[in-house]
XYZ file of C-alpha atoms in Angstrom:
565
model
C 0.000 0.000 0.000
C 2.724 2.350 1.185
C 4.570 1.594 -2.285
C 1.186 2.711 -4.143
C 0.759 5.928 -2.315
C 4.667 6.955 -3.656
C 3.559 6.056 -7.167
C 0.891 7.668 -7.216
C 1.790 10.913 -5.092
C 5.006 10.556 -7.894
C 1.858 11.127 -10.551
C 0.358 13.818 -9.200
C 3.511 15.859 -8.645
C 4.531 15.516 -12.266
C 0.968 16.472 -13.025
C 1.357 19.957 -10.871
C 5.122 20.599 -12.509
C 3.243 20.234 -16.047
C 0.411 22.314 -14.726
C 3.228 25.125 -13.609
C 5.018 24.684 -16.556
C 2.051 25.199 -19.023
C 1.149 28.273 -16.978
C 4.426 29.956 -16.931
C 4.642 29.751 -20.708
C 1.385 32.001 -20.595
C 2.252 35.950 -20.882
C -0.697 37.086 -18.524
C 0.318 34.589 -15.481
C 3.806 35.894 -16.118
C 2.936 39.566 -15.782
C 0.838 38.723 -12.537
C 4.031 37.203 -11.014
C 6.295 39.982 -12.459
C 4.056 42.855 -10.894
C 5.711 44.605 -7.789
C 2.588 46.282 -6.520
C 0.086 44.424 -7.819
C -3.554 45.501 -7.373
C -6.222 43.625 -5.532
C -7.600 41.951 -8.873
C -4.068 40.952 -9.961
C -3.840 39.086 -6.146
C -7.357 37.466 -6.516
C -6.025 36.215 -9.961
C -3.086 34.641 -8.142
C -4.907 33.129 -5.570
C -7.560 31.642 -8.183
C -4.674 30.444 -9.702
C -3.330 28.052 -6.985
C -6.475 27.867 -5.852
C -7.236 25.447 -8.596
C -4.226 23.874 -8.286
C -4.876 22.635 -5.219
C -8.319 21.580 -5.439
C -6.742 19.750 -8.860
C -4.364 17.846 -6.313
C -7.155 16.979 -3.824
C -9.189 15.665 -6.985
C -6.238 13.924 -8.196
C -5.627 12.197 -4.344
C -5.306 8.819 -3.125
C -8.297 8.001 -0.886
C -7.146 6.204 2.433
C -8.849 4.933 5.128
C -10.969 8.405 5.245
C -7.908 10.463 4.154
C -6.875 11.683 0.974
C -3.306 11.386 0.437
C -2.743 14.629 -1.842
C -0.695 17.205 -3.116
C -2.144 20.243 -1.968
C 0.275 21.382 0.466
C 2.016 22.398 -2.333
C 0.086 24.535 -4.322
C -0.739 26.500 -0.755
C 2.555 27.276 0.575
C 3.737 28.074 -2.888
C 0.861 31.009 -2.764
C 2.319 32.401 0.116
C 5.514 32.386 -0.250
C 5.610 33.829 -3.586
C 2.272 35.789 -3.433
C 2.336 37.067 -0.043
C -0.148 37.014 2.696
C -3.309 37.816 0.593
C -2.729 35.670 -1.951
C -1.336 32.887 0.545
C -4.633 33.125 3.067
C -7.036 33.719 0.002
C -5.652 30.252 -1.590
C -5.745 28.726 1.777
C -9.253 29.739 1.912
C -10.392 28.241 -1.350
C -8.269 25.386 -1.046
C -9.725 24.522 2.637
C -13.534 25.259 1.676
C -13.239 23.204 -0.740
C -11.568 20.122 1.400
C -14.343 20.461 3.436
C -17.137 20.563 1.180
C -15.453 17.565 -1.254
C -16.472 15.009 2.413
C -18.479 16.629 4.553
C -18.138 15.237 7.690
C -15.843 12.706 6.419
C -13.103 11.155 9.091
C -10.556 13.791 8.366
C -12.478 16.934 6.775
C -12.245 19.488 8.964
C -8.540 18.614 10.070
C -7.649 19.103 6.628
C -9.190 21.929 6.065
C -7.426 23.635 9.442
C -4.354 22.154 8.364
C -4.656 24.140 4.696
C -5.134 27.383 6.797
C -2.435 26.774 9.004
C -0.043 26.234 5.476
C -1.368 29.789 3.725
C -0.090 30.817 7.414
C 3.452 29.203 6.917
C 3.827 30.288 3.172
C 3.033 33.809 3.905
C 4.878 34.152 6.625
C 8.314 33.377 5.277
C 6.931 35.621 1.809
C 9.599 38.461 2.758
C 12.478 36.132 3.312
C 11.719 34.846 -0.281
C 12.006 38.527 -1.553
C 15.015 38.821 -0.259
C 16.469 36.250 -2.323
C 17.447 34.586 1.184
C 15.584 30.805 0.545
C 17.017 27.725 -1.306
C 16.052 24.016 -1.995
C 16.995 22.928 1.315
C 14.613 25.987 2.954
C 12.148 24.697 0.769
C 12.426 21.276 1.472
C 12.137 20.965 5.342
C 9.032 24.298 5.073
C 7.066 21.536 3.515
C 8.032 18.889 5.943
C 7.246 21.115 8.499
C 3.850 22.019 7.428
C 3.019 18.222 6.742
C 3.802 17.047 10.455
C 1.840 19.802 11.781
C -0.965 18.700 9.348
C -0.332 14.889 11.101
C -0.727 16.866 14.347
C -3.682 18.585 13.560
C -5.334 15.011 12.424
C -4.388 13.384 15.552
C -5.585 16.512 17.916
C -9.125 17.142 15.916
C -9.935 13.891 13.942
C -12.061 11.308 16.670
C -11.301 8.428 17.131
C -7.940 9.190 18.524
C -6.883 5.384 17.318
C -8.486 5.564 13.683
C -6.524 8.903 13.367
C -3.104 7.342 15.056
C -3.448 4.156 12.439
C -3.928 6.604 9.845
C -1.381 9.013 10.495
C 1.238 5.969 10.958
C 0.032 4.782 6.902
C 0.489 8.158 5.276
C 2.794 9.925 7.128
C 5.951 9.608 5.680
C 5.212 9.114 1.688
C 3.107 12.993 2.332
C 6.426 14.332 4.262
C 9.262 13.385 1.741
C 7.310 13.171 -1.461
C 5.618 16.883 -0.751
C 8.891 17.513 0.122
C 10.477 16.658 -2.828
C 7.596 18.014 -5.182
C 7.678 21.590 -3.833
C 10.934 22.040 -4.464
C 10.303 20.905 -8.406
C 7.185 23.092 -8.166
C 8.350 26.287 -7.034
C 11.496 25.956 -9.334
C 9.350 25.558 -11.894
C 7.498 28.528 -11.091
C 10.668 30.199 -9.902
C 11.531 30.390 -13.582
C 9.376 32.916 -14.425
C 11.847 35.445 -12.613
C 14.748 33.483 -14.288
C 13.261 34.049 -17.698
C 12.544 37.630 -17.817
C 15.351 38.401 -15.851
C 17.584 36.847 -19.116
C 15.167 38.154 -21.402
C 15.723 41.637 -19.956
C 19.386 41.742 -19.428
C 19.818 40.362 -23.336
C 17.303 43.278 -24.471
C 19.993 45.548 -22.372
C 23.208 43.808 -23.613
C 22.164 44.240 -27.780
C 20.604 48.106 -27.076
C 23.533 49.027 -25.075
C 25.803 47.541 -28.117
C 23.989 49.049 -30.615
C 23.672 51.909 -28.823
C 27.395 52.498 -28.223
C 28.322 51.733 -31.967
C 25.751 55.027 -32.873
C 27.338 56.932 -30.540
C 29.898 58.335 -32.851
C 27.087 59.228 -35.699
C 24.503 60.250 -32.638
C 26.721 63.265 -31.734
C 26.892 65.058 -34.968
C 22.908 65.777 -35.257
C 19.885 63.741 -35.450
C 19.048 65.164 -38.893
C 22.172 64.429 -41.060
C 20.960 61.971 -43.441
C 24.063 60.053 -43.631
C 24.704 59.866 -39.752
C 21.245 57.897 -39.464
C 21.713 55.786 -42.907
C 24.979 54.909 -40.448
C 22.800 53.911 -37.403
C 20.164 51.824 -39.462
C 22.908 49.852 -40.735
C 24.300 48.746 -37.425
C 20.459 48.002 -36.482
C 19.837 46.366 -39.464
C 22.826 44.266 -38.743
C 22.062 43.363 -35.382
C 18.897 42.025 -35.119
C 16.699 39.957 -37.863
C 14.223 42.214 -39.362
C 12.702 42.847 -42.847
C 13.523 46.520 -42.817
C 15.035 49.489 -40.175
C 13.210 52.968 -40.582
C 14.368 56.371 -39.244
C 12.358 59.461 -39.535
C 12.444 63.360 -38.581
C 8.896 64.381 -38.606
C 8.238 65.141 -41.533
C 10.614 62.505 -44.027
C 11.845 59.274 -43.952
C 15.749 60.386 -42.910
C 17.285 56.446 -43.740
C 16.005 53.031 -44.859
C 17.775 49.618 -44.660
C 15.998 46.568 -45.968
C 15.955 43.306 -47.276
C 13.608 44.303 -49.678
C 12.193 47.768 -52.264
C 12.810 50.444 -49.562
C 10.571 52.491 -51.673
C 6.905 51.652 -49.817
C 8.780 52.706 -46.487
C 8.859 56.461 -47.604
C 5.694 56.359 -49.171
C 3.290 59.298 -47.815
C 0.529 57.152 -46.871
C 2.887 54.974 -44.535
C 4.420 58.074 -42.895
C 1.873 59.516 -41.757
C 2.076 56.439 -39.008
C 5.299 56.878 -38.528
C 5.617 60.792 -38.060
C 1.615 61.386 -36.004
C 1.875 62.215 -32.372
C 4.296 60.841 -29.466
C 2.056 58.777 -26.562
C 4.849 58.581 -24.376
C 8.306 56.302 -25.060
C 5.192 53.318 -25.786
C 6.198 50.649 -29.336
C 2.966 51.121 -31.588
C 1.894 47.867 -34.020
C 1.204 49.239 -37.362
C -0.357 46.391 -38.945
C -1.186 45.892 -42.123
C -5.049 46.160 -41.527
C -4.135 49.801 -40.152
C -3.268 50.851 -43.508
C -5.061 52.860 -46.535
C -6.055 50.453 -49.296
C -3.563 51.635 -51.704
C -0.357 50.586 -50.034
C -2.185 47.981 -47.753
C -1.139 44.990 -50.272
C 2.531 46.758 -50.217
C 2.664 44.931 -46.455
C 1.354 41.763 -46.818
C 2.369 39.609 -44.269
C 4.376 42.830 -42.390
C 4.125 44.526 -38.403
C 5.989 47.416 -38.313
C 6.536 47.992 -34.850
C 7.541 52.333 -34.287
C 8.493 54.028 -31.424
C 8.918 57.937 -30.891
C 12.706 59.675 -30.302
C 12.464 62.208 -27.832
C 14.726 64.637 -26.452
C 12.899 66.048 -23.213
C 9.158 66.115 -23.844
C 9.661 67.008 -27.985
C 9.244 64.264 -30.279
C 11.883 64.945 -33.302
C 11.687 61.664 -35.069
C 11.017 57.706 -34.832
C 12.328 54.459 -34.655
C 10.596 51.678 -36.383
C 11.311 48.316 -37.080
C 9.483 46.485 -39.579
C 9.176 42.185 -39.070
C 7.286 39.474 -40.574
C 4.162 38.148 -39.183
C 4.567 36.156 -35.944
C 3.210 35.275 -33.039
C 4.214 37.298 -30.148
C 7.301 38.905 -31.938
C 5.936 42.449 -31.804
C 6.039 42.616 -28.108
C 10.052 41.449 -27.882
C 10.728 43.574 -30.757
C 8.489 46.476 -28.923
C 10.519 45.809 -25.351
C 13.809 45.970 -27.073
C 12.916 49.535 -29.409
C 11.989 50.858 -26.468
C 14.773 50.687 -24.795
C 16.898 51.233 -27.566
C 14.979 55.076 -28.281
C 15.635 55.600 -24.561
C 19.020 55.204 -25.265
C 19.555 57.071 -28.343
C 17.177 60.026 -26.857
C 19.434 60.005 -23.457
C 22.294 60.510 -25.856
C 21.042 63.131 -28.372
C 19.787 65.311 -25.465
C 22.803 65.818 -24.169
C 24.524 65.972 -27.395
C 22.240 68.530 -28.162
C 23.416 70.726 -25.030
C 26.792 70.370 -26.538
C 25.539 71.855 -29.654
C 23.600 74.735 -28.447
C 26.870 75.414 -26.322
C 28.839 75.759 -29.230
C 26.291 78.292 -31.093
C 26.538 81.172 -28.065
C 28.297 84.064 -29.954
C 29.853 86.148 -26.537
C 33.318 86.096 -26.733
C 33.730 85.783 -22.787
C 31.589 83.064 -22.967
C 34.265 81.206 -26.018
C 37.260 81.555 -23.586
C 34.757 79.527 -21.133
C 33.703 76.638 -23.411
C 37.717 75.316 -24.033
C 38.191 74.610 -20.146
C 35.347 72.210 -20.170
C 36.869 69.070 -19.255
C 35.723 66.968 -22.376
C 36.291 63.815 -20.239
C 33.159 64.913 -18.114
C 30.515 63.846 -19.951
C 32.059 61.073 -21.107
C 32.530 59.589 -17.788
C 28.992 60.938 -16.767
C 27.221 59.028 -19.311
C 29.447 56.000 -18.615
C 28.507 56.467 -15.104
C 24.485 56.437 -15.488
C 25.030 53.700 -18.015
C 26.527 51.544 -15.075
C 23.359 52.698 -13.062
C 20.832 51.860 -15.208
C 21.490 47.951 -14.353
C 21.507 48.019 -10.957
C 18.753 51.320 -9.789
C 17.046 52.718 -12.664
C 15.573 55.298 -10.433
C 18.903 56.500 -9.508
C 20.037 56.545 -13.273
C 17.014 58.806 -13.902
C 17.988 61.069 -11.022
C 21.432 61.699 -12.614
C 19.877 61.820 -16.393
C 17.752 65.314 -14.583
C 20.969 66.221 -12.376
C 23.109 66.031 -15.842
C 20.011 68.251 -17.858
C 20.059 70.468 -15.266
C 23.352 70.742 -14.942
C 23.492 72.198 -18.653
C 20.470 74.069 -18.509
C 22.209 75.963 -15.882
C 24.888 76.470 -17.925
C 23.262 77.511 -20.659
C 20.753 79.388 -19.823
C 23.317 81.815 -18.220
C 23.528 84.483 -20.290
C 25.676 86.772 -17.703
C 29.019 86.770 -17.371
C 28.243 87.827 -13.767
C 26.687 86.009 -11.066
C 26.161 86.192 -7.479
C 28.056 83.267 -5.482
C 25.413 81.529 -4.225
C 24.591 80.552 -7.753
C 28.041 79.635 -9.131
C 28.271 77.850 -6.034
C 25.127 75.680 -6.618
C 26.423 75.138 -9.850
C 29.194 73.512 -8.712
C 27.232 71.560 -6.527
C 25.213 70.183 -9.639
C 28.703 69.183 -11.050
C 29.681 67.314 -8.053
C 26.190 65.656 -7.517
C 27.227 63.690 -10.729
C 31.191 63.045 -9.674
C 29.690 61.685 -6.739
C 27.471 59.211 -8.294
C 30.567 58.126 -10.301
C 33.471 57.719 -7.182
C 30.597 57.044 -4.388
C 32.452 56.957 -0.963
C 35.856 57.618 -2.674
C 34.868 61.371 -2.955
C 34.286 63.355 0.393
C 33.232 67.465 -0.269
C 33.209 69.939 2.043
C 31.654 73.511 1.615
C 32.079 76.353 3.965
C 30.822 79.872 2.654
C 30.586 82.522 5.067
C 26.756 83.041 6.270
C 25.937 86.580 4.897
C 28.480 86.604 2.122
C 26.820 88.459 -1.022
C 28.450 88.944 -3.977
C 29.410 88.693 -8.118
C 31.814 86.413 -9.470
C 32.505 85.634 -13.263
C 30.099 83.008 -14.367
C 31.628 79.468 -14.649
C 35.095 80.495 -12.591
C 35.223 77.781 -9.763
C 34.194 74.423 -11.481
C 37.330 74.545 -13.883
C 39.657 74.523 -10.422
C 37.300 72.082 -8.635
C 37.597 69.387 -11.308
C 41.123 69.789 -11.387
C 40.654 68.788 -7.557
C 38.716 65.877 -8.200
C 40.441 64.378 -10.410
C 44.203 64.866 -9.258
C 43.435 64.716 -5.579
C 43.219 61.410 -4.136
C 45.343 60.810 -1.701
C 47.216 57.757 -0.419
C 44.121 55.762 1.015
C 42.664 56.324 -2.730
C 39.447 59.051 -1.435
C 39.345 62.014 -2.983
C 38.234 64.978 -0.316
C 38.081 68.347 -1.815
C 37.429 71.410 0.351
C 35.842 74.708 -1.157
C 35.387 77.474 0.881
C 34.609 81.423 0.108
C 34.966 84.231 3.056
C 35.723 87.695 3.247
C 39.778 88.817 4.484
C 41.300 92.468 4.741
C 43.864 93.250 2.128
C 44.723 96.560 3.106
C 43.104 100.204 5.151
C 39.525 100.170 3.806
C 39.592 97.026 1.295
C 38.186 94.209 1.501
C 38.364 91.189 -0.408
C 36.877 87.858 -1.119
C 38.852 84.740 -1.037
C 37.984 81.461 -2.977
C 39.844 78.284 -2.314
C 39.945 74.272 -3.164
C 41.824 72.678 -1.323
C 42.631 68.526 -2.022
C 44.781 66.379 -0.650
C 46.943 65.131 -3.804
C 50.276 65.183 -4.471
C 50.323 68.589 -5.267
C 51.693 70.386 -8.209
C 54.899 70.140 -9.829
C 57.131 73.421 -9.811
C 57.214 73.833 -13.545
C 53.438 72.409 -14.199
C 52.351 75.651 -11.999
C 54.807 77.848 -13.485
C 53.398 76.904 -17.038
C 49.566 77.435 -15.694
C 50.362 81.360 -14.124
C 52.518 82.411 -16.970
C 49.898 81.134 -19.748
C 51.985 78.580 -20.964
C 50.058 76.745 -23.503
C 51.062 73.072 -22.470
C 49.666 74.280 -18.901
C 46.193 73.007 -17.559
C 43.921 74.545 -19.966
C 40.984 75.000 -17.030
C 43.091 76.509 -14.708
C 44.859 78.779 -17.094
C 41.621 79.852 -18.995
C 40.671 80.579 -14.821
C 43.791 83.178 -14.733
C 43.372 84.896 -17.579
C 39.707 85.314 -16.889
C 40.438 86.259 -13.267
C 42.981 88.965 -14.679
C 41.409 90.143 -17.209
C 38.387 91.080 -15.542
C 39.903 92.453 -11.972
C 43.411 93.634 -13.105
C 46.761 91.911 -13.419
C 47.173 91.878 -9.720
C 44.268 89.487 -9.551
C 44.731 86.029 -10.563
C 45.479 82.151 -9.416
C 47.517 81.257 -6.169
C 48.540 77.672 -6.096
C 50.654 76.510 -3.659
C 51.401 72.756 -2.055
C 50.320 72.035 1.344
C 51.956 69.396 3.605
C 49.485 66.983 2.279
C 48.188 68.323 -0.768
C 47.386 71.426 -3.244
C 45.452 74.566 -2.320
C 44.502 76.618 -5.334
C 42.413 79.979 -4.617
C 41.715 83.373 -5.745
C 40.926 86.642 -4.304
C 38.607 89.359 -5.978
C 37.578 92.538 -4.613
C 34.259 92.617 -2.796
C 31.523 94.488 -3.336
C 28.210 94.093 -1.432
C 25.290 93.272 -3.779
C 22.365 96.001 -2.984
């Protein structure tokens, strides 16, 4: 007898692993595991969902001297742990209810149906451990062992008479406690590969946008509009994934076409009007052929073309669109991955596009400013939200606004003269973005003197500051910089301000400060585009200061002050 129950539990287990593995294959039961905050509907779903399950394993039971020798066990705990409490106790519910109901006031029908509450109870409880990515096989393993000699417990304590339930509990015991055992930890694996599958499905989408997005780069930067830049970018698309055709438009013309096949129905007027109509969001739009006019409809027989917007901020300038043959449930991969890909390429030609309008201002003051930009910066600020975006998207977005805000500061200054508080916050932007890149290897300190009011030339203390940042790490490998700005007395009746940054590097070499002072050309181009600014605007008196400290390099400036009214 005890050799039947195995066999047969061994049935019903590889019934339930085909049940979870027909399920996970279905794209709404994977979104319903996938969804963080699920709503109430989503959670009923779920607990409907194992729900059945178990009341398929009680169906699917052995019956035993007034017992059913089952499977349930497994679909319960399973609802808690990866559902949570309300989907856990809601399963526990159904399941139990229906225990009940299936032999009413059968031998062992209401001890069952306590023991399938006290499971959702177990599940749910160790739901947050789960989470935390903190439970293997082994956890697993001895849960459901756990939950099963309770269950024997709860036979022996409610189930009358006290020797039917002891003989009974002494038949089934053991082939419910191992095989359960062993068939949750097949289960929830199998289940546990929904995670496992768009996890890889996700990262892949990441791995081929980020590639393709970092062979556009170079054609990215020199304007969305050049015809030849984005004939460039298509063919690198085109290359990497397998498509009939790869589509770039402005909004009013197709811009570049690579295809397989007559490129000529892609720039028809008919099909652009799809292409080029208004953004909803960063969303991948089907254009199938049913959408079409009946002229060009036979033109994409067989075709999806699956389009999504290029932004940069909230202004759509163009769109992406791939075009695919007729398959079942391609669109939505292809969708995922253009998606991601137009995020990409949007990031970029924002920021490229900052660069541009930088280049166009026409003040001479403000030419002398542009060359000490570090060109290195944005580089290694894009690298450093590109690292980001894998691990805390929301922090990568904080840095994408930090970085466009960042340049909207810089160019929407139009004055070569601005109080400190602002250049100051400026250079706080700057170093909101170095920090996300060195973390705990770069310590800043600020100290401006409370009450201090007054002008300094726009854009004069970052150029000194990065200079600190990135020569001033010190032995231990951190990087502290100290910036401070107070008011000294220079002589009877003047008074001046005093700027300084202060790292603790090696310092400077003699003859590299020597060549930054004098102008020398092969000097630091930041710091002596700082001097000659500083000089040219106060006097030749006025200028740098740099001098090595016992551990380090303090560079400063002093400019006379004048109270702002």
């Amino acid at each position: 007898m005890t050799g039947t129950m195995f066999f047969n539990m061994l049935l019903n287990i590889g019934l339930l692993v085909l049940l979870a593995t027909l399920l996970t294959n279905m794209a709404s039961v994977r979104k319903l595991f996938r969804g963080e905050n699920s709503t109430i509907a989503q959670k009923m779903a779920l607990a409907v969902i194992f729900g059945a399950i178990s009341i398929v394993s009680t169906y699917t039971g052995t019956k035993t001297g007034g017992a059913i020798v089952n499977t349930r066990v497994i679909g319960v705990l399973t609802a808690g742990i990866m559902g949570g409490p309300f989907v856990g106790m809601m399963t526990a519910l159904i399941a139990g209810a229906h225990r009940f109901l299936f032999d009413i006031g059968g031998f062992t029908a209401a001890s069952c149906a306590v023991s399938t509450l006290v499971e959702g109870v177990l599940g749910s409880l160790v739901y947050k451990k789960y989470k935390a990515g903190e439970m293997d096989s082994v956890d697993l393993f001895f849960l459901t062992a756990e939950a099963e000699i309770l269950q024997m417990v709860i036979i022996l304590m409610i189930s009358k008479p006290l020797g039917a339930a002891m003989e009974l509990v002494g038949k089934i015991a053991v082939p419910m406690i191992v095989m359960n055992s062993v068939g949750m930890v097949l289960f929830f694996k199998t289940f546990d590969m929904v995670y496992m599958r768009e996890d890889s499905l996700f990262a892949e989408r990441m791995r081929l946008s980020m590639g393709i997005a970092d062979k556009s780069l170079v054609y990215l930067r020199k304007g969305f509009g050049k015809r030849e830049n984005m004939e460039a970018v298509t063919d690198i698309i085109f290359g990497e994934i397998p498509c009939q055709a790869v589509i770039i438009t402005d909004e009013k013309e197709v811009l570049a076409v690579s295809s397989l096949i007559d490129d000529s129905r892609f720039r028809r007027e008919k099909f652009l009007e799809h292409l080029t109509g208004p953004a909803k969001g960063m969303k991948a739009e089907c254009i199938w052929e049913e959408d079409l006019d009946e002229e060009i409809r036979p033109l994409f027989h067989s075709l999806v073309t699956v389009t999504v917007p290029v932004m940069t901020g909230d202004e759509k300038i163009g769109s992406l669109s791939i075009v695919v043959k007729k398959r079942r449930r391609v669109e939505r991969s292809i969708g995922d991955f253009l998606e991601e890909l137009a995020k990409m390429f949007s990031t970029q030609l924002g920021v490229y596009n900052v660069e541009y309008q930088k280049k166009l201002r026409k003040k001479a003051e403000f030419k002398a400013l542009q060359s000490q930009v570090n060109p290195h910066f944005l580089y290694n600020a894009l690298n450093t939200i590109s690292c980001i975006c894998d691990e805390d998207a929301g922090k990568a977005s904080d840095l994408i606004l930090t970085l466009a805000s960042y340049y909207r500061q810089t160019l929407e200054n139009d004055q070569y003269m601005l109080d400190i508080d602002t250049e100051i916050n400026h250079v706080r932007t700057y170093l909101e973005i170095e920090k996300a890149r060195f973390e705990e290897k770069l310590r800043v300190e600020i100290n401006v003197e409370d009450g201090l009011s007054c002008q300094v030339p726009s854009f004069i203390l970052q150029p000194i500051v990065e200079n600190a940042v990135r020569y001033g790490n010190s032995a231990d490998g951190v990087r502290r910089v100290e910036i401070s700005a107070k008011r000294v007395q220079s002589g009877p009746g003047e008074e001046l301000v005093r700027i300084g940054v202060r790292d603790h590097g090696k310092g400077f070499e003699p003859e590299e400060a020597e060549r930054i002072l004098t102008g020398n050309k092969t000097g630091s181009v930041g710091l002596k585009n700082v001097n000659e600014r500083l000089k040219s605007t106060y006097g030749k008196r006025y200028g740098l200061e740099i001098r090595n400290t016992d551990d380090g390099a303090d560079v400063s400036f002093c400019i006379p002050y004048q109270a702002e009214s």
